[in-house]
Every structure is written in structure tokens, then in C-alpha cells.
PDB file of C-alpha atoms and ligand atoms in Angstrom:
ATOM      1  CA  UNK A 133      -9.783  19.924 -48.885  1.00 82.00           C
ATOM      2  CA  UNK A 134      -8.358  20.488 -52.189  1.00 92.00           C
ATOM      3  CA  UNK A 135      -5.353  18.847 -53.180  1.00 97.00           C
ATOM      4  CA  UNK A 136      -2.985  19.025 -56.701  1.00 98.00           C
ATOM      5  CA  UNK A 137      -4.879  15.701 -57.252  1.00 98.00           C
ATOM      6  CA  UNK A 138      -8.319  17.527 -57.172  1.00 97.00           C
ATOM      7  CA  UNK A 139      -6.610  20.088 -59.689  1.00 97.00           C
ATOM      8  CA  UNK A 140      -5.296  17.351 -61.696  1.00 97.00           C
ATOM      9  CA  UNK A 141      -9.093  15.753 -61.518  1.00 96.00           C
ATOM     10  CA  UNK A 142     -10.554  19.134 -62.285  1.00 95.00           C
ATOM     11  CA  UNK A 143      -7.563  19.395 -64.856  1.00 95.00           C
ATOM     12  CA  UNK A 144      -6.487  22.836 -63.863  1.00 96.00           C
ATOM     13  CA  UNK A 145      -3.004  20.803 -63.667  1.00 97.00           C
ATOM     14  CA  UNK A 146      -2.177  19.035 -66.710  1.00 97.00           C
ATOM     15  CA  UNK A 147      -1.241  14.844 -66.770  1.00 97.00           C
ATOM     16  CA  UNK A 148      -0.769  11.995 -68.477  1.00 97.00           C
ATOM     17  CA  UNK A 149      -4.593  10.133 -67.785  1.00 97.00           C
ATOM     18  CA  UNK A 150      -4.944   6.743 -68.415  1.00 97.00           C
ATOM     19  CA  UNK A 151      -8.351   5.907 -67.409  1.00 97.00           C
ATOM     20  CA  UNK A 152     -10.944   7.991 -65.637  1.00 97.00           C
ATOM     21  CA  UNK A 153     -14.541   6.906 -64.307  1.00 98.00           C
ATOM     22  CA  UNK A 154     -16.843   8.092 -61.737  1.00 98.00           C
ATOM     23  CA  UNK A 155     -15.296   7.193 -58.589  1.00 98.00           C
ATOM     24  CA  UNK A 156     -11.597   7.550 -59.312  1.00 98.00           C
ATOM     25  CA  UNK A 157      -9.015   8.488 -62.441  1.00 98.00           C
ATOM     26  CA  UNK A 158      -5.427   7.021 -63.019  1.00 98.00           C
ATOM     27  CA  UNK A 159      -2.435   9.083 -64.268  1.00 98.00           C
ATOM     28  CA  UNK A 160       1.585   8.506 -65.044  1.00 98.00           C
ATOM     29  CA  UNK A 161       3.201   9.522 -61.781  1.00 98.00           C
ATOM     30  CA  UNK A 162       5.412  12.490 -63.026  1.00 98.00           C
ATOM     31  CA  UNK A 163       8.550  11.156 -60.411  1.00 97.00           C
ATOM     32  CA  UNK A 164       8.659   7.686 -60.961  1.00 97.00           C
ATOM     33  CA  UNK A 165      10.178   5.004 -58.975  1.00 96.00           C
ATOM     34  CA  UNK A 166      10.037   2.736 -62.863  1.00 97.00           C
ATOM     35  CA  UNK A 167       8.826   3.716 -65.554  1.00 97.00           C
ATOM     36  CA  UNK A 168       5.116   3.177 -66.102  1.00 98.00           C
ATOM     37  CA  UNK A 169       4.539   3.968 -62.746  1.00 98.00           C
ATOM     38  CA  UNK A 170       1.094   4.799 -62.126  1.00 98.00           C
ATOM     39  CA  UNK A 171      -1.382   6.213 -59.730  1.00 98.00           C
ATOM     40  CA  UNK A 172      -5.234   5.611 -59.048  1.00 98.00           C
ATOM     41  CA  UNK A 173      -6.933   8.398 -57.369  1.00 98.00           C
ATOM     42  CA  UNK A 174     -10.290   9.157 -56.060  1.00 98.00           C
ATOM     43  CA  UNK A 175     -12.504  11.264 -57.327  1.00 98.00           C
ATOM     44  CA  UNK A 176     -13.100  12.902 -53.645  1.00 97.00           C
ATOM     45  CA  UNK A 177     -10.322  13.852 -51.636  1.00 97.00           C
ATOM     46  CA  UNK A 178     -10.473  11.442 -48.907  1.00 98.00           C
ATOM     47  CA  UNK A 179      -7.147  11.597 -47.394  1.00 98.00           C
ATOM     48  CA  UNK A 180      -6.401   8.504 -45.985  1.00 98.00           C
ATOM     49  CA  UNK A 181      -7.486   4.933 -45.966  1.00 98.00           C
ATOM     50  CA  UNK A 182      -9.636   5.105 -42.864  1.00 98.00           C
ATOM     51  CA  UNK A 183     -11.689   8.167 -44.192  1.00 98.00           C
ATOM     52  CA  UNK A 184     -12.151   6.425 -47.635  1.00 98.00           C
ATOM     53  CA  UNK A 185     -15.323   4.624 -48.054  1.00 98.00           C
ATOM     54  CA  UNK A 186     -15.393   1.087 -48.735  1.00 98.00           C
ATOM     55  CA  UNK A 187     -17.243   1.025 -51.741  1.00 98.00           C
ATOM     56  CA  UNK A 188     -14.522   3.298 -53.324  1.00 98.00           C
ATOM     57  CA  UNK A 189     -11.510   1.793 -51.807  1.00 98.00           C
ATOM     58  CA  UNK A 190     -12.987  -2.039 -53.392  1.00 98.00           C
ATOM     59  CA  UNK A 191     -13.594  -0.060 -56.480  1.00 98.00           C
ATOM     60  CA  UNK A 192     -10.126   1.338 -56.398  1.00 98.00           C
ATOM     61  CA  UNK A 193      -7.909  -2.035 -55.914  1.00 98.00           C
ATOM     62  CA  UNK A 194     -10.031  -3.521 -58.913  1.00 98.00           C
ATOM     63  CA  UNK A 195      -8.640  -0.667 -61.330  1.00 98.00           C
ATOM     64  CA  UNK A 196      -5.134  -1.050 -59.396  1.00 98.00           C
ATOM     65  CA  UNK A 197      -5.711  -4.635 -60.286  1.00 98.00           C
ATOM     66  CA  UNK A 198      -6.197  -3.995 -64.024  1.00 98.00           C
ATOM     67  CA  UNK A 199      -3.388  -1.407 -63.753  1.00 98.00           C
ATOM     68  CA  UNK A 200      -1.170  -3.977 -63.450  1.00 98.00           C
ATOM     69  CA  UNK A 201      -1.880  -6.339 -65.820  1.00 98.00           C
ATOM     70  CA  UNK A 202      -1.740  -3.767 -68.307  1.00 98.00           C
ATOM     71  CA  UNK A 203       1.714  -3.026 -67.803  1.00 98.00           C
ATOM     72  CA  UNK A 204       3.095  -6.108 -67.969  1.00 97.00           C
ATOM     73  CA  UNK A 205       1.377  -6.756 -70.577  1.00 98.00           C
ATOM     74  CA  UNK A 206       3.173  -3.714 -72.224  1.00 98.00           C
ATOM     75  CA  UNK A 207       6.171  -3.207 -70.243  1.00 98.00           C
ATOM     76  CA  UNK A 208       6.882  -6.756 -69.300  1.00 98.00           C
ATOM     77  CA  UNK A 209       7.088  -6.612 -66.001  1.00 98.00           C
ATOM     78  CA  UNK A 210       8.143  -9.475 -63.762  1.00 97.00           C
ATOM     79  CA  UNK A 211       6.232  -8.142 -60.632  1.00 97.00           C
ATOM     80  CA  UNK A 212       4.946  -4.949 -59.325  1.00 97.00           C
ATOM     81  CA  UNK A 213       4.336  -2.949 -55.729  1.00 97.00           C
ATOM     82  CA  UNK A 214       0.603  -1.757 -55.179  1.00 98.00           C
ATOM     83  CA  UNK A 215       0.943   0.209 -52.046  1.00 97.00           C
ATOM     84  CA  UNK A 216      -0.921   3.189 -50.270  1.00 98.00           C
ATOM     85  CA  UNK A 217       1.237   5.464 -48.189  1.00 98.00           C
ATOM     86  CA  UNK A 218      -1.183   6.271 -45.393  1.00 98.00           C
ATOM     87  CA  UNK A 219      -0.932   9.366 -43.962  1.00 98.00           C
ATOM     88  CA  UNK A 220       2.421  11.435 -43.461  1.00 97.00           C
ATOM     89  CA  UNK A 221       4.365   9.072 -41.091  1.00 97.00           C
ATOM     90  CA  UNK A 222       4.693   6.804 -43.948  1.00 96.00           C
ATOM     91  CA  UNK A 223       5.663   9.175 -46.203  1.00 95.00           C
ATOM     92  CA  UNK A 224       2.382  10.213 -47.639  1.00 97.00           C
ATOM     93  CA  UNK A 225       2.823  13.506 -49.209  1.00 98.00           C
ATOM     94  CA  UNK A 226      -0.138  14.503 -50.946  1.00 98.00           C
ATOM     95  CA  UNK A 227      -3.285  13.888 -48.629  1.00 98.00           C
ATOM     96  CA  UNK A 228      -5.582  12.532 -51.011  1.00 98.00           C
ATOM     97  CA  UNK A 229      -6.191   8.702 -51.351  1.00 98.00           C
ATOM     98  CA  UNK A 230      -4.196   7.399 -54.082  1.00 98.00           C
ATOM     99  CA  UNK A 231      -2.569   3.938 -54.832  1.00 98.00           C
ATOM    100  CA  UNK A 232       1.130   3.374 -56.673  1.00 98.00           C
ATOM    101  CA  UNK A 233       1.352   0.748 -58.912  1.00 98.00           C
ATOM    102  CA  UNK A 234       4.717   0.457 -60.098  1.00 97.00           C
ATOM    103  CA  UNK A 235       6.302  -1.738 -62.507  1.00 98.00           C
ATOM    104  CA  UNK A 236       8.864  -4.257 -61.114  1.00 97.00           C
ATOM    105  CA  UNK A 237      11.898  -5.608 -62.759  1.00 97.00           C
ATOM    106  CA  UNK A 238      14.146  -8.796 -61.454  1.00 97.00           C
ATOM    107  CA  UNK A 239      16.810  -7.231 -60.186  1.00 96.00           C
ATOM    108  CA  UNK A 240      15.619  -3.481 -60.869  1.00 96.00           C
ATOM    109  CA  UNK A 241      17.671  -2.786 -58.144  1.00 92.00           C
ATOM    110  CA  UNK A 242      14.924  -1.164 -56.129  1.00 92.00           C
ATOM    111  CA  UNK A 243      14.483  -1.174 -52.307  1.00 85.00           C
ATOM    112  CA  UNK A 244      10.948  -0.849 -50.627  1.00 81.00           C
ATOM    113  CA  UNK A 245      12.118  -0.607 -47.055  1.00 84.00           C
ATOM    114  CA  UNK A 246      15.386  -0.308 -46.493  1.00 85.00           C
ATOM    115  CA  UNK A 247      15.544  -1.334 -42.656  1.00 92.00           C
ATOM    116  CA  UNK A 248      13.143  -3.634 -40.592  1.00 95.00           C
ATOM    117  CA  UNK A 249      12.783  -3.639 -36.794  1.00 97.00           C
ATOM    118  CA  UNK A 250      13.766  -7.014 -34.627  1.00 97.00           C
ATOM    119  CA  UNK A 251      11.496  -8.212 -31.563  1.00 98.00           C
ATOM    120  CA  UNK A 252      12.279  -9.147 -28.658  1.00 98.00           C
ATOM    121  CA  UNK A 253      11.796 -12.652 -27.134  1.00 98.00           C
ATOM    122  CA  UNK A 254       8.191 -13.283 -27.209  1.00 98.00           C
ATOM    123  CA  UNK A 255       6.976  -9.636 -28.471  1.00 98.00           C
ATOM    124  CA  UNK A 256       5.240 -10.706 -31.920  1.00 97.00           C
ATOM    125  CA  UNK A 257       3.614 -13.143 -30.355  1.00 98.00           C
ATOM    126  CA  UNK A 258       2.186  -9.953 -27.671  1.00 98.00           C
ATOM    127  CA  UNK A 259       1.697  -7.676 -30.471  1.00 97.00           C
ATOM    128  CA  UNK A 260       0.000 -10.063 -32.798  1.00 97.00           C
ATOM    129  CA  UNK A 261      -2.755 -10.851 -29.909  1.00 97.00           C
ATOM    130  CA  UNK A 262      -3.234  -7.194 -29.963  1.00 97.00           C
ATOM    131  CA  UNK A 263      -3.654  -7.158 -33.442  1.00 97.00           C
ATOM    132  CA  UNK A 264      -6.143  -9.971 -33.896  1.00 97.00           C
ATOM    133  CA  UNK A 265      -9.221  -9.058 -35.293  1.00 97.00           C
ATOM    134  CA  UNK A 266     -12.807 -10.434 -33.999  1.00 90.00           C
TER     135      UNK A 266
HETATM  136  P1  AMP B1776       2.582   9.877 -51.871  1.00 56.14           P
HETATM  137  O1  AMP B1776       3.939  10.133 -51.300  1.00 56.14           O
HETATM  138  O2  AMP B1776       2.103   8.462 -51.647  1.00 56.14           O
HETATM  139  O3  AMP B1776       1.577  10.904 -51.417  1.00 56.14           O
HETATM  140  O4  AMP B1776       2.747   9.996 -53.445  1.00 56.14           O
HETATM  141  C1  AMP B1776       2.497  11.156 -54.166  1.00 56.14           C
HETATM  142  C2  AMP B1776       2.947  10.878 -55.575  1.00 56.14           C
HETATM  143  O5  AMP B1776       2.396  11.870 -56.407  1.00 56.14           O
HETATM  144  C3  AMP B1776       4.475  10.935 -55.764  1.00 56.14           C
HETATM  145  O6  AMP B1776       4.932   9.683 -56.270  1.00 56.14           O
HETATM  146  C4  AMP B1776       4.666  12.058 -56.764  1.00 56.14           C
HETATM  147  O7  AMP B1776       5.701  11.816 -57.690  1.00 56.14           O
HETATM  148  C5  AMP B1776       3.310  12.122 -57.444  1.00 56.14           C
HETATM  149  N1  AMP B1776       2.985  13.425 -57.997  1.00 56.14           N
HETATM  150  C6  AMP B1776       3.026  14.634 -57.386  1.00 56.14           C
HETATM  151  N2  AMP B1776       2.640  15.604 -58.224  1.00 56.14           N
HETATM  152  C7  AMP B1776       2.310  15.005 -59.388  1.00 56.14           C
HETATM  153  C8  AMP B1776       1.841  15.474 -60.650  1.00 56.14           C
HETATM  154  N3  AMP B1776       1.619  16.786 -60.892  1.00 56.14           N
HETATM  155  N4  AMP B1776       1.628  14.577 -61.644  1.00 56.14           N
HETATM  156  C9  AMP B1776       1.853  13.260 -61.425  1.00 56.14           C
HETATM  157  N5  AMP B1776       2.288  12.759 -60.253  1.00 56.14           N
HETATM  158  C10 AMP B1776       2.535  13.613 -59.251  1.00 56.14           C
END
């Protein structure tokens, strides 16, 4: 399916590229939560984590991973989020695998997530046993 990202790839839509290679590209996200804020896309329009192949995904972190040391090299950074919103009930809104890396200040004043759920007695222990992996 083709997504503004694909047009962006194809660049049909113009941005501010970074670094490109076979298997994904990265670009200045035009909204961003900090300045320098930057995403890595694939190539392909895989639209969620699941769907993505592992090759690609690996591939992926490693630029996210060299993402970020760039800008603090540059921006000075004290920290950074590297997150995937996966699918819409997260709050993914374009539907084409991409990962934020954004800059991080002390005391930026920026919230991830503003509210976290509370278990019950004796419900992370139940959820985590459904959760292990084999
Ligand atoms: P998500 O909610 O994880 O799907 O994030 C989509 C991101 O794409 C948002 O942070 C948008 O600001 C960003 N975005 C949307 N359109 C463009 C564009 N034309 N150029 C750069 N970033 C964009």
C-alpha cells in the first residue's frame, strides 16, 4: 500500500534526507517533538512491526542506533526516545514502519506517557506468566 512515506521515498514529496540505503532512508520529521527529531523508514511499506522482516527491522535499529549518536554529537543531547508506534491504537498514524529518534534534553519538559495503569494484587505476576516467552 502506498503511503506519504513511499512518496517521500519515491520523492514525489519533498524532505529533509539524512541518509538513504537500500533497505531504509532517514528524514527530519517535519512536526517535531525536539528539534532534530528524526525518522528511519523502510524502503517497503511494511506497516507494522509484525509484518516487517527481521533482517530489515535489525538493519533498521543499527541506523536508529547511529541516528543517535549523531545528534548528540551535534545537538548535545543528554538522552533520546527510539520508539515505534505500532499500529493505530498506539497512535501510529502513517502505516508504514518507521522509528522516531528524538533528541532528549534534562528537563526538556517532555512527557512520553502521561498516565500508567495500576494492578491489582497479584495481576503482574498472572500477566507476566502469560507473557513469558519459550
Ligand atoms: P507515527 O504517528 O508514529 O505514524 O508518526 C508519523 C510521523 O510522521 C509524525 O511524527 C509526523 O510528524 C511525521 N510526518 C508526517 N508527514 C511528514 C512529512 N511529510 N515529512 C516529515 N515527517 C512527516
Amino acid at each position: 500500500m502506498e503511503t506519504i512515506f513511499t512518496k517521500i521515498c519515491q520523492g514525489i514529496i519533498p524532505s529533509t534526507k539524512i541518509y538513504e540505503d537500500g533497505t531504509c532512508f532517514v528524514i527530519m520529521d517535519i512536526n517535531p517533538v525536539k528539534k532534530g527529531h528524526c525518522l528511519v523508514i523502510a524502503r517497503e511499506p511494511y506497516p507494522n512491526v509484525a509484518s516487517c522482516p527481521d533482517e530489515v527491522l535489525t538493519h533498521m535499529i543499527l541506523v536508529a542506533k547511529k541516528v543517535e549518536a549523531k545528534q548528540r554529537a551535534v545537538l548535545g543531547n543528554d538522552g533520546s526516545n527510539i520508539i515505534i508506534n505500532n499500529d493505530p491504537a498506539s497512535g501510529q498514524e502513517v502505516p508504514h514502519i518507521h522509528i522516531h529518534v528524538i533528541p532528549r534534553f534534562t528537563g526538556d519538559g517532555r512527557k512520553h506517557f502521561a498516565d500508567h495503569d495500576k494492578y491489582e494484587d497479584g495481576e503482574m505476576q498472572k500477566i507476566g506468566d502469560l507473557l513469558k516467552l519459550s
